[in-house]
Coordinates of C-alpha atoms in Angstrom, one line a residue:
M24 CA 10.0 5.5 -10.5
C25 CA 11.9 1.9 -11.6
G26 CA 12.8 -1.3 -10.2
I27 CA 15.8 -2.6 -8.4
N28 CA 18.0 -5.6 -8.1
G29 CA 21.2 -6.8 -6.5
I30 CA 23.0 -9.5 -4.8
W31 CA 25.5 -8.9 -1.9
N32 CA 27.9 -11.4 -0.7
A33 CA 27.9 -13.7 -3.4
G34 CA 30.6 -16.7 -4.0
N35 CA 30.7 -16.8 -8.2
P36 CA 30.2 -13.3 -9.6
Q37 CA 30.3 -14.6 -12.9
D38 CA 27.1 -16.5 -12.2
E39 CA 25.5 -13.6 -10.5
L40 CA 25.4 -11.6 -13.7
G41 CA 23.3 -14.2 -15.2
R42 CA 21.2 -14.2 -12.2
I43 CA 20.9 -10.4 -12.6
G44 CA 20.1 -10.6 -16.1
Q45 CA 17.3 -12.6 -15.1
M46 CA 16.0 -10.4 -12.2
N47 CA 16.3 -7.2 -14.6
A48 CA 14.0 -9.2 -16.9
A49 CA 11.3 -9.7 -14.7
L50 CA 11.0 -6.1 -13.6
A51 CA 11.0 -5.0 -17.4
H52 CA 7.7 -3.4 -16.7
R53 CA 8.9 -1.4 -14.0
G54 CA 11.7 0.2 -16.2
P55 CA 11.1 0.3 -20.1
D56 CA 13.4 3.4 -20.7
A57 CA 16.9 1.8 -19.6
S58 CA 18.3 -1.2 -18.1
G59 CA 22.0 -1.5 -16.5
V60 CA 23.9 -3.8 -14.5
W61 CA 27.2 -3.1 -12.4
Q62 CA 29.7 -5.7 -10.2
D63 CA 32.7 -5.8 -8.2
A64 CA 33.5 -8.8 -6.4
R65 CA 31.1 -8.4 -3.4
V66 CA 28.0 -7.0 -5.0
T67 CA 26.3 -7.3 -8.1
L68 CA 23.5 -4.4 -8.7
G69 CA 20.7 -4.1 -11.4
H70 CA 18.4 -1.6 -12.4
R71 CA 15.3 -1.0 -14.6
R72 CA 14.5 2.7 -15.3
L73 CA 11.4 4.6 -15.3
S74 CA 12.6 8.1 -16.3
I75 CA 10.7 11.2 -14.7
I76 CA 13.2 13.3 -13.5
D77 CA 16.1 14.2 -15.9
T78 CA 15.1 12.0 -18.8
S79 CA 18.7 11.9 -20.4
P80 CA 21.0 8.8 -20.1
S81 CA 23.2 10.6 -17.3
G82 CA 20.2 9.5 -15.3
N83 CA 20.6 5.8 -15.9
Q84 CA 21.6 3.7 -13.1
P85 CA 23.2 1.8 -11.5
M86 CA 25.0 5.2 -10.7
H87 CA 28.5 6.1 -8.9
S88 CA 29.9 8.6 -7.2
T89 CA 32.7 10.7 -9.1
D90 CA 35.1 9.2 -6.5
G91 CA 34.1 5.6 -7.2
R92 CA 33.3 4.8 -3.4
F93 CA 29.5 4.8 -3.7
H94 CA 27.1 2.7 -6.0
I95 CA 23.3 3.1 -6.0
V96 CA 20.4 1.7 -7.5
F97 CA 17.1 3.4 -6.5
N98 CA 13.3 3.1 -6.9
G99 CA 11.1 6.1 -6.3
E100 CA 11.5 10.1 -5.9
L101 CA 13.2 12.1 -3.9
Y102 CA 11.0 15.4 -3.8
N103 CA 12.9 17.6 -2.2
Y104 CA 16.3 17.0 -4.3
R105 CA 16.0 20.6 -5.4
E106 CA 16.7 21.7 -1.5
L107 CA 19.3 19.1 -0.9
R108 CA 20.8 19.7 -3.9
Q109 CA 21.5 23.2 -2.7
Q110 CA 22.8 22.5 0.4
L111 CA 25.2 20.0 -0.9
H112 CA 27.1 22.8 -3.0
T113 CA 30.3 21.6 -3.0
A114 CA 29.2 18.3 -4.6
N115 CA 30.7 17.6 -8.5
F116 CA 27.0 16.8 -9.9
V117 CA 27.1 15.5 -13.1
S118 CA 23.2 14.9 -13.8
Q119 CA 20.2 16.8 -12.7
S120 CA 18.6 13.4 -11.5
D121 CA 17.2 13.0 -7.7
T122 CA 19.3 9.7 -7.4
E123 CA 22.5 11.4 -7.3
V124 CA 21.3 14.0 -4.9
V125 CA 20.9 10.4 -2.8
M126 CA 24.1 9.3 -3.2
A127 CA 26.0 12.9 -2.7
A128 CA 23.9 13.4 0.7
W129 CA 24.9 9.7 1.8
Q130 CA 28.1 10.8 1.2
H131 CA 28.0 13.9 3.0
W132 CA 25.9 12.9 5.8
G133 CA 26.1 9.3 5.9
P134 CA 23.2 7.6 7.0
D135 CA 21.6 10.9 8.7
A136 CA 21.1 12.0 5.5
L137 CA 17.7 10.5 5.9
E138 CA 16.6 12.4 8.5
R139 CA 16.9 15.2 5.3
M140 CA 15.1 13.0 2.8
Q141 CA 11.4 13.5 1.7
G142 CA 10.2 11.3 -0.7
M143 CA 9.1 7.5 -1.6
F144 CA 11.9 5.1 -2.2
A145 CA 13.5 2.0 -1.7
F146 CA 17.4 2.0 -2.7
A147 CA 20.3 0.0 -2.4
L148 CA 23.5 1.7 -1.9
W149 CA 26.9 -0.4 -1.8
D150 CA 29.8 1.8 0.2
S151 CA 32.8 -0.3 -1.6
L152 CA 35.4 1.5 0.6
A153 CA 33.6 0.5 4.0
G154 CA 32.6 -2.7 2.4
V155 CA 29.0 -2.0 3.7
L156 CA 25.7 -2.4 1.5
Y157 CA 22.6 0.0 3.0
L158 CA 19.2 -1.5 1.8
V159 CA 16.6 1.3 2.8
R160 CA 13.1 1.6 2.4
D161 CA 10.7 5.1 2.8
R162 CA 9.0 6.0 6.1
L163 CA 5.5 4.8 5.0
G164 CA 6.4 1.9 3.1
V165 CA 5.1 3.9 -0.2
K166 CA 7.6 1.7 -2.3
P167 CA 8.7 -2.2 -1.8
L168 CA 11.9 -3.9 -1.2
Y169 CA 12.2 -7.7 -1.1
Y170 CA 15.2 -9.9 0.3
T171 CA 15.9 -13.3 0.8
F172 CA 19.0 -15.2 2.3
S173 CA 21.2 -18.0 0.0
G174 CA 23.5 -19.5 2.1
P175 CA 26.0 -16.3 2.8
A176 CA 24.3 -14.2 0.0
L177 CA 21.7 -12.0 0.0
L178 CA 19.3 -11.2 -2.8
F179 CA 16.9 -7.9 -3.0
S180 CA 14.3 -6.8 -5.5
S181 CA 11.5 -4.6 -5.8
E182 CA 9.3 -7.4 -6.4
L183 CA 8.7 -11.1 -5.6
R184 CA 8.8 -12.0 -9.3
G185 CA 12.8 -10.3 -9.0
L186 CA 13.5 -12.9 -6.3
L187 CA 12.0 -15.9 -7.7
A188 CA 13.3 -15.2 -11.2
A189 CA 16.8 -15.4 -9.7
G190 CA 16.5 -19.5 -8.8
K191 CA 17.7 -19.1 -5.5
T192 CA 14.7 -19.4 -3.8
A193 CA 12.6 -22.3 -2.9
R194 CA 8.7 -21.8 -4.8
R195 CA 6.9 -22.6 -1.1
I196 CA 3.9 -21.0 0.4
N197 CA 4.9 -19.3 4.0
R198 CA 2.4 -21.7 6.1
T199 CA 1.9 -18.8 8.7
A200 CA 1.7 -16.3 6.0
M201 CA -1.0 -18.7 4.3
V202 CA -2.9 -18.1 7.5
D203 CA -2.4 -14.2 7.8
F204 CA -3.9 -14.4 3.9
L205 CA -7.1 -16.2 4.8
K206 CA -7.9 -13.6 7.8
F207 CA -7.2 -10.6 6.0
A208 CA -7.2 -10.8 2.3
T209 CA -3.3 -10.0 2.7
V210 CA -0.1 -11.1 4.0
H211 CA 1.4 -8.5 6.9
A212 CA 5.1 -7.4 6.4
P213 CA 7.8 -8.1 7.0
A214 CA 6.1 -11.8 6.1
T215 CA 5.2 -12.6 2.2
I216 CA 3.3 -15.3 0.9
V217 CA 6.7 -17.2 -0.2
E218 CA 8.9 -18.8 2.6
D219 CA 12.2 -17.4 2.9
I220 CA 11.3 -14.3 1.2
H221 CA 10.8 -11.2 3.1
M222 CA 9.8 -7.4 2.9
L223 CA 12.0 -4.8 4.2
M224 CA 9.3 -3.0 6.9
P225 CA 8.5 1.0 6.3
G226 CA 11.0 3.3 7.9
H227 CA 13.8 0.4 8.2
M228 CA 17.0 -0.3 6.5
L229 CA 19.5 -3.1 6.4
V230 CA 23.0 -3.0 7.0
C231 CA 25.0 -5.6 5.4
G232 CA 28.8 -5.7 6.2
A233 CA 31.7 -8.0 7.9
R234 CA 29.7 -8.4 10.9
G235 CA 26.9 -9.6 9.2
V236 CA 23.3 -8.1 8.4
E237 CA 21.6 -5.8 11.2
H238 CA 18.4 -3.9 10.9
R239 CA 17.9 -0.7 11.8
C240 CA 14.8 1.4 12.3
Y241 CA 15.1 5.3 11.2
W242 CA 11.5 6.4 11.6
D243 CA 9.0 4.5 13.6
L244 CA 5.2 5.8 13.1
L245 CA 4.1 5.0 16.5
R246 CA 6.8 7.5 17.6
A247 CA 6.5 10.2 15.1
G248 CA 3.4 12.1 16.2
R249 CA 4.0 15.6 17.1
R250 CA 3.2 16.5 20.8
D251 CA 3.7 20.3 20.5
V252 CA 0.4 20.0 18.2
A253 CA -2.0 19.6 21.4
A254 CA -1.0 23.4 22.4
M255 CA -2.4 24.8 19.1
T256 CA -5.4 26.6 18.8
P257 CA -8.1 24.8 16.0
G258 CA -7.2 27.8 13.6
E259 CA -3.1 27.1 13.9
V260 CA -4.1 23.0 13.5
K261 CA -6.1 24.2 10.5
S262 CA -3.9 26.4 8.8
G263 CA -0.6 24.1 9.4
I264 CA -2.5 21.2 7.5
R265 CA -3.5 23.5 5.0
E266 CA 0.4 24.8 4.6
L267 CA 2.0 21.1 4.8
L268 CA -0.6 19.5 2.2
Q269 CA 0.0 22.6 -0.2
Q270 CA 3.7 21.9 0.1
S271 CA 3.2 18.3 -0.1
V272 CA 1.4 18.9 -3.7
E273 CA 3.9 21.4 -4.9
M274 CA 6.6 18.7 -4.3
R275 CA 5.1 15.8 -5.9
M276 CA 4.2 17.7 -9.2
R277 CA 8.2 17.9 -9.6
A278 CA 8.9 16.0 -13.2
D279 CA 10.3 15.9 -16.4
V280 CA 7.6 14.4 -17.9
P281 CA 3.4 14.9 -18.6
F282 CA 1.9 14.3 -15.5
G283 CA -1.9 14.2 -14.0
A284 CA -4.5 13.2 -11.4
F285 CA -6.6 10.2 -10.2
L286 CA -9.9 11.9 -9.8
S287 CA -12.7 10.0 -8.3
G288 CA -14.9 13.0 -7.3
G289 CA -14.3 12.2 -3.4
I290 CA -12.8 14.7 -1.0
D291 CA -9.2 13.4 -1.1
S292 CA -8.8 13.3 -5.0
S293 CA -10.9 16.6 -5.5
A294 CA -8.4 18.1 -2.5
I295 CA -5.5 16.8 -4.4
T296 CA -6.8 18.1 -8.3
G297 CA -7.9 21.5 -6.1
L298 CA -4.2 22.1 -4.9
M299 CA -2.8 21.2 -8.0
A300 CA -4.7 23.6 -9.8
A301 CA -3.8 26.5 -7.7
V302 CA -0.1 26.3 -8.5
S303 CA 0.2 24.8 -12.1
D304 CA 0.2 27.1 -14.9
Q305 CA -1.7 24.9 -17.3
P306 CA -4.9 22.9 -17.1
V307 CA -4.3 19.8 -14.9
R308 CA -5.0 16.5 -16.7
T309 CA -7.5 14.7 -14.5
F310 CA -8.7 11.0 -15.1
S311 CA -11.7 9.5 -13.7
V312 CA -13.9 5.5 -14.1
T313 CA -17.4 6.1 -15.5
F314 CA -20.1 3.3 -15.3
S315 CA -23.3 3.1 -16.8
E316 CA -24.9 1.5 -13.8
K317 CA -25.6 4.5 -11.4
E318 CA -25.0 2.7 -8.0
F319 CA -21.2 2.4 -8.8
D320 CA -21.1 5.9 -10.9
E321 CA -19.2 8.8 -9.1
S322 CA -18.5 10.6 -12.1
P323 CA -21.1 13.6 -11.5
Y324 CA -18.8 14.2 -8.6
A325 CA -15.7 14.1 -10.3
E326 CA -17.3 16.6 -13.4
I327 CA -18.0 19.1 -10.2
I328 CA -14.5 19.4 -9.6
A329 CA -13.6 19.3 -13.2
R330 CA -15.5 22.2 -14.4
K331 CA -14.4 24.1 -10.9
F332 CA -11.1 23.7 -11.5
R333 CA -11.0 23.7 -15.5
T334 CA -9.0 20.6 -15.6
S335 CA -8.3 18.7 -19.0
H336 CA -10.6 15.9 -17.7
T337 CA -10.5 12.5 -19.3
R338 CA -13.4 9.7 -18.6
I339 CA -12.6 6.2 -18.6
H340 CA -15.8 4.4 -19.2
L341 CA -15.4 0.9 -18.1
T342 CA -18.1 -1.7 -19.3
P343 CA -18.4 -4.9 -17.8
D344 CA -17.4 -6.6 -20.6
A345 CA -14.2 -4.2 -21.0
F346 CA -13.1 -4.9 -17.5
L347 CA -13.8 -8.7 -17.6
E348 CA -11.6 -8.9 -20.5
A349 CA -8.9 -6.8 -18.7
L350 CA -9.2 -8.9 -15.5
P351 CA -6.7 -12.0 -16.7
D352 CA -4.2 -9.7 -17.3
A353 CA -4.8 -7.6 -13.9
L354 CA -4.4 -10.9 -12.0
S355 CA -1.5 -11.9 -13.8
A356 CA 0.6 -8.1 -13.5
M357 CA -0.2 -9.3 -9.6
D358 CA 3.2 -9.5 -7.9
H359 CA 2.1 -10.7 -4.5
P360 CA -1.7 -12.1 -4.0
S361 CA -4.2 -9.1 -3.0
G362 CA -7.9 -9.4 -2.3
D363 CA -8.0 -5.8 -4.4
G364 CA -5.9 -4.4 -7.1
P365 CA -7.8 -4.7 -10.5
N366 CA -9.4 -1.4 -10.2
T367 CA -5.9 0.3 -10.1
Y368 CA -4.9 -2.0 -13.0
V369 CA -7.8 -0.5 -15.6
V370 CA -7.4 3.1 -14.4
S371 CA -3.7 3.2 -14.8
K372 CA -3.5 1.5 -18.2
V373 CA -6.0 4.2 -19.6
T374 CA -4.0 6.9 -18.0
R375 CA -0.5 5.4 -19.5
A376 CA -2.3 5.1 -23.0
S377 CA -3.0 8.8 -22.7
G378 CA 0.6 9.8 -22.6
I379 CA 0.7 10.4 -18.8
K380 CA 4.0 8.7 -16.9
M381 CA 2.9 10.2 -13.4
A382 CA -0.1 10.8 -11.6
L383 CA -1.1 12.1 -8.1
S384 CA -3.6 9.9 -6.0
G385 CA -5.7 10.7 -3.0
I386 CA -4.6 7.5 -1.2
G387 CA -3.8 8.1 2.7
G388 CA -6.5 10.8 3.2
D389 CA -9.1 8.3 4.6
E390 CA -6.4 6.8 7.1
L391 CA -5.1 10.0 8.2
F392 CA -8.4 12.0 8.6
C393 CA -10.8 9.2 9.9
G394 CA -12.8 8.7 6.5
Y395 CA -13.4 4.6 7.4
P396 CA -16.5 3.4 9.3
V397 CA -13.9 1.9 11.5
F398 CA -13.2 5.3 13.1
R399 CA -16.8 5.9 14.1
Q400 CA -17.2 2.4 15.2
I401 CA -14.5 2.3 17.3
R402 CA -15.2 5.4 19.2
E403 CA -18.9 4.4 19.9
L404 CA -18.1 1.3 21.3
E405 CA -15.6 2.7 23.5
N406 CA -18.1 5.2 24.5
K407 CA -20.7 2.4 25.2
R408 CA -19.8 1.7 29.0
W409 CA -23.2 0.0 29.7
L410 CA -22.5 -2.4 27.3
R411 CA -18.9 -3.2 28.2
M412 CA -20.7 -3.7 31.9
M413 CA -22.9 -6.1 31.1
P414 CA -22.2 -9.7 31.6
S415 CA -19.9 -11.7 29.3
G416 CA -22.8 -14.7 28.9
V417 CA -25.6 -12.1 28.4
R418 CA -23.5 -10.6 25.8
A419 CA -22.7 -13.7 24.1
L420 CA -26.4 -14.6 24.4
A421 CA -27.3 -11.8 22.6
G422 CA -24.7 -11.8 20.0
G423 CA -25.8 -15.3 19.0
A424 CA -29.5 -14.4 19.1
L425 CA -28.7 -11.6 16.6
A426 CA -26.4 -13.9 14.3
A427 CA -29.5 -16.6 14.4
L428 CA -32.0 -14.0 13.2
K429 CA -30.3 -11.8 10.8
P430 CA -27.3 -14.0 9.2
S431 CA -24.8 -11.9 7.7
V432 CA -21.2 -10.8 7.7
A433 CA -22.0 -8.1 10.0
S434 CA -24.0 -9.9 12.8
E435 CA -21.1 -12.6 12.7
K436 CA -19.1 -10.1 13.6
I437 CA -21.1 -8.2 16.1
R438 CA -21.5 -11.8 17.6
T439 CA -17.7 -12.4 17.4
L440 CA -17.4 -9.1 19.4
L441 CA -20.1 -9.3 22.3
R442 CA -18.1 -12.7 22.8
Q443 CA -14.7 -10.8 23.8
G444 CA -13.7 -10.0 27.1
D445 CA -13.3 -6.2 25.9
L446 CA -14.6 -3.8 23.7
D447 CA -11.8 -1.5 23.5
F448 CA -9.7 -0.3 20.5
L449 CA -7.4 -3.3 20.7
H450 CA -9.9 -5.9 20.6
T451 CA -12.3 -4.5 18.2
Y452 CA -10.0 -3.1 15.2
P453 CA -8.5 -6.4 14.2
L454 CA -12.1 -7.6 14.1
K455 CA -13.0 -4.8 11.9
R456 CA -10.4 -5.6 9.7
R457 CA -10.7 -9.5 9.2
V458 CA -12.3 -11.0 6.2
L459 CA -12.7 -14.7 7.7
S460 CA -13.3 -15.5 11.1
D461 CA -11.0 -17.8 13.3
E462 CA -13.9 -20.7 12.9
Q463 CA -14.0 -19.9 9.3
V464 CA -10.0 -20.5 9.2
R465 CA -10.0 -23.3 11.3
R466 CA -12.4 -25.0 9.0
L467 CA -10.2 -24.3 6.0
W468 CA -6.8 -25.0 7.8
R469 CA -5.7 -28.6 8.7
E470 CA -3.8 -27.1 11.7
P471 CA -5.7 -26.5 14.6
L472 CA -3.4 -24.1 16.3
L473 CA -3.2 -20.8 14.4
P474 CA -0.3 -18.5 14.2
A475 CA -0.5 -15.1 16.4
D476 CA -2.7 -12.3 14.8
A477 CA -0.5 -10.1 13.1
V478 CA -2.8 -7.1 13.5
Q479 CA -3.3 -7.7 17.4
Q480 CA 0.2 -7.3 17.5
V481 CA 0.2 -4.1 15.6
C482 CA -3.0 -2.7 17.7
A483 CA -0.9 -3.9 20.9
A484 CA 1.6 -1.4 19.9
C485 CA -0.6 1.3 18.9
A486 CA -2.5 1.0 22.1
A487 CA 0.6 1.7 24.2
T488 CA 1.7 4.8 22.6
W489 CA 0.5 8.1 23.7
L490 CA -1.6 8.8 20.9
P491 CA -5.0 9.9 21.5
L492 CA -7.5 7.4 20.2
M493 CA -8.6 8.7 16.6
S494 CA -4.7 8.8 16.2
K495 CA -4.0 5.2 17.3
I496 CA -6.7 4.1 14.7
S497 CA -4.7 6.1 12.1
A498 CA -1.8 4.5 13.2
A499 CA -3.1 0.7 12.8
E500 CA -4.5 1.8 9.5
M501 CA -1.4 3.0 8.4
T502 CA 0.9 -0.1 9.8
T503 CA -1.7 -2.7 8.3
Y504 CA -4.0 -1.8 5.6
L505 CA -2.3 1.0 3.6
P506 CA 1.3 -0.4 3.3
N507 CA -0.2 -3.9 2.5
V508 CA -2.9 -3.4 0.9
L509 CA -3.4 0.2 -0.8
L510 CA 0.2 1.0 -1.5
R511 CA 1.2 -2.6 -2.6
D512 CA -1.7 -2.9 -4.9
T513 CA -1.0 0.6 -6.2
D514 CA 2.8 -0.1 -6.8
Q515 CA 1.9 -3.1 -8.8
M516 CA -0.8 -2.5 -10.6
S517 CA 0.5 0.7 -11.4
M518 CA 4.0 -0.2 -12.6
A519 CA 2.5 -2.9 -14.6
H520 CA 1.9 0.0 -17.2
S521 CA 5.0 1.7 -16.1
L522 CA 3.1 4.5 -14.6
E523 CA 4.2 6.4 -11.4
V524 CA 1.6 6.9 -8.5
R525 CA 2.4 9.7 -5.9
E526 CA 0.6 10.5 -2.4
P527 CA 0.7 13.7 -1.4
F528 CA -1.3 12.6 2.1
L529 CA 1.8 10.5 2.7
D530 CA 4.0 13.3 3.5
H531 CA 5.7 12.3 6.7
R532 CA 5.6 15.9 8.1
L533 CA 2.2 16.0 7.2
V534 CA 1.6 12.7 8.8
E535 CA 4.0 14.0 12.2
F536 CA 1.6 16.7 12.4
V537 CA -1.9 15.2 12.1
L538 CA -1.4 12.0 14.4
G539 CA -0.4 14.9 17.1
V540 CA -4.0 16.3 16.6
G541 CA -6.6 15.7 19.2
D542 CA -9.7 13.9 18.9
N543 CA -11.9 16.9 19.6
L544 CA -10.9 18.2 16.2
K545 CA -11.2 15.0 14.2
F546 CA -14.4 13.6 15.2
P547 CA -17.3 13.3 15.3
H548 CA -17.8 15.5 12.7
T549 CA -19.4 15.4 9.1
P550 CA -17.1 13.5 6.7
K551 CA -13.0 14.4 7.3
Q552 CA -14.2 18.1 8.5
L553 CA -10.7 18.4 9.8
L554 CA -9.4 18.5 6.6
T555 CA -12.2 20.2 5.0
E556 CA -12.0 23.1 7.0
S557 CA -8.4 23.2 6.8
L558 CA -9.3 23.7 3.2
G559 CA -11.3 26.5 3.6
D560 CA -13.8 27.2 0.5
L561 CA -11.5 24.9 -2.0
L562 CA -14.0 22.1 -2.5
P563 CA -17.5 22.8 -3.2
H564 CA -20.2 21.7 -0.6
D565 CA -21.8 18.9 -3.0
I566 CA -18.4 17.1 -2.6
I567 CA -18.2 17.7 1.0
Q568 CA -21.7 16.4 1.7
R569 CA -21.4 13.7 -0.8
P570 CA -22.3 9.9 0.3
K571 CA -19.0 8.1 0.1
M572 CA -18.9 5.2 -2.6
G573 CA -15.4 3.8 -2.9
F574 CA -14.2 2.3 -5.9
T575 CA -16.7 -0.6 -6.4
L576 CA -17.7 -2.8 -8.7
P577 CA -20.5 -5.7 -9.4
W578 CA -18.3 -8.8 -8.2
A579 CA -21.0 -10.8 -6.8
H580 CA -23.2 -10.7 -10.3
W581 CA -20.2 -11.3 -12.1
M582 CA -18.6 -14.0 -10.0
K583 CA -22.1 -15.8 -10.1
H584 CA -22.5 -15.7 -13.8
E585 CA -19.8 -14.5 -16.5
L586 CA -16.7 -15.0 -14.2
K587 CA -18.6 -18.5 -12.5
A588 CA -16.3 -20.8 -14.5
W589 CA -13.0 -19.2 -14.2
C590 CA -13.7 -18.8 -10.3
E591 CA -14.3 -22.5 -10.0
G592 CA -11.5 -23.1 -12.3
R593 CA -9.2 -21.1 -9.7
L594 CA -10.5 -22.3 -7.0
L595 CA -9.7 -26.0 -7.8
L596 CA -6.1 -24.8 -8.3
L597 CA -6.0 -24.3 -4.6
Q598 CA -5.7 -28.5 -4.3
R599 CA -1.6 -27.6 -4.4
V600 CA -2.1 -26.2 -0.9
E601 CA -1.8 -29.0 1.1
D602 CA -2.8 -27.9 4.3
L603 CA -5.7 -26.4 2.8
R604 CA -9.0 -28.4 3.1
H605 CA -10.4 -28.2 -0.2
D606 CA -14.1 -29.6 0.7
E607 CA -14.4 -26.4 2.6
V608 CA -13.5 -24.6 0.0
M609 CA -15.9 -25.5 -2.3
R610 CA -18.5 -25.6 0.5
M611 CA -17.7 -21.7 0.9
W612 CA -18.2 -21.1 -2.7
N613 CA -21.3 -23.2 -2.9
D614 CA -22.5 -21.1 -0.1
F615 CA -22.1 -18.1 -2.1
L616 CA -23.7 -19.2 -5.2
R617 CA -26.9 -20.0 -3.4
G618 CA -26.8 -16.7 -2.0
D619 CA -25.7 -17.3 2.1
R620 CA -25.4 -13.7 3.4
R621 CA -22.6 -14.8 5.5
M622 CA -20.6 -15.8 2.5
T623 CA -19.9 -12.4 0.5
W624 CA -18.1 -12.0 -2.6
S625 CA -15.4 -10.5 -0.5
R626 CA -14.4 -13.8 1.2
I627 CA -14.7 -15.8 -1.8
W628 CA -12.5 -13.7 -4.1
P629 CA -9.3 -13.7 -2.1
L630 CA -9.3 -17.4 -2.7
V631 CA -9.8 -17.2 -6.1
V632 CA -7.0 -14.6 -6.6
L633 CA -4.5 -17.2 -4.4
G634 CA -5.6 -19.8 -6.6
H635 CA -4.3 -17.9 -9.8
W636 CA -1.3 -16.5 -8.1
I637 CA -0.2 -20.0 -7.2
D638 CA -0.7 -21.6 -10.1
R639 CA 1.0 -18.6 -12.3
H640 CA 4.2 -18.5 -10.3
D641 CA 4.3 -22.3 -9.6
V642 CA 4.3 -22.1 -6.0
N643 CA 3.4 -25.6 -3.8

């Protein structure tokens, strides 16, 4: 896990060396073990290293092929590097690193090497003989890669901070992306919150050469589902899932440094811990957060798993004072504004302080195995034909009456839903993921016409596939919420402490398999029944049947008391955004303070974060 930077097709090579130095410095937290820069007439590459595999200096980057043709900076991990290394037996390896295997594979197979790679990565590979630069991002978008153009030059980095540090980008808000943020508390790739800075899409690469810059897709989630799974028996499906997940866990345990696992006591993290214990020759090190407040505390469930699998368990007791003390640093570590993230910052901080450099996480389990309420809700709506046949005027009246009698975020969404022309997946999923409604955004934003809904566009593409309904919802989750919130937050908050996080549920072979499974095996059942039955007796009944809590904190109370003055100060900073109606921002804040159930903390907090981020990064 590292940070990469680079400049292609620049005019003044000497000037670019200084810029790469600034970019590397901005990403020092991502790689405290080594720093490197390399340059030729057309490309300058920079790297910050967090050594996980082959911790010797021979693994430092930028790395070069023995014949001097290929040069690479790599962020992430190639999990099947041992298997590929055996296939490349004629290569003259000088290190034990996975990065060198990536370069050798490219030298042998060219871009077709990507089909053989299993991992999370973002890398830049310069073919000096052909004069072509390849920028590549992994299939599920676990690792980030940002880029921007400055005249004929292209600059790229693992973080927005790297590109901002280069000084070649105007620090201006992307107005279209701003509306996206207001709607969903995030910005969906390829856009970013900064004008003219883009994010490379998952499963894509940029090919930069004499003919310019070309986008290529080498893996598409919406076309990746395996059709042959539909013909399998339930037993074959479950054994296939167990085998693929076990293989995924084993590959992600490959490291030359101490590692562990995040353990909440939920189904996903418990499954990962159990599968790790099954193949580990020593106790798995696990980490969980505990609270004094029972309504937020999941530690009893984590303890069950820790005892069952005899892990070396670390409890991170989080008091309100300790969390609030860490909050400013957590927000300052945020590379791209998000409505979430500080929770991961705290867990990563303690995990890294315990001597761990890599941890496995259960991220992706909910998206893949229908763990969120949205799966059940959309299925129920699709089955309510009587409601869909009701005249639209009657539905609108019913929705308005509900919102008036029981004002809340939920009733507002139901009212909007009943006003819509249809209640199918295409129309309901975007609404389920909304933070602010179109009405609220229009009151906040001075422009009357809102840009196209990014999530709606994704849903249209998902709806057009052959996938079963549950898999369409999974695809929507894994194209919107997963990469643009969960994975981006996990990357920026863990890397703030130089901690690598690996996600076994996001092995692309497992994803392809599960997307092909029919709805009859996925839902409606007990929570994630397909996953738990595939694991046999691995998990205790108490874990399978426990209520889903999620990692929640008493934000509403804090924002009205301990954080009140701090939040107000950040909201005032939003006056720098000219198109945002500040009087409406403060009206929403006051509605929240007086307990209006239509204005929850989760609708205000993203604006607080945005104000802090804009001020810290001097963006206008």
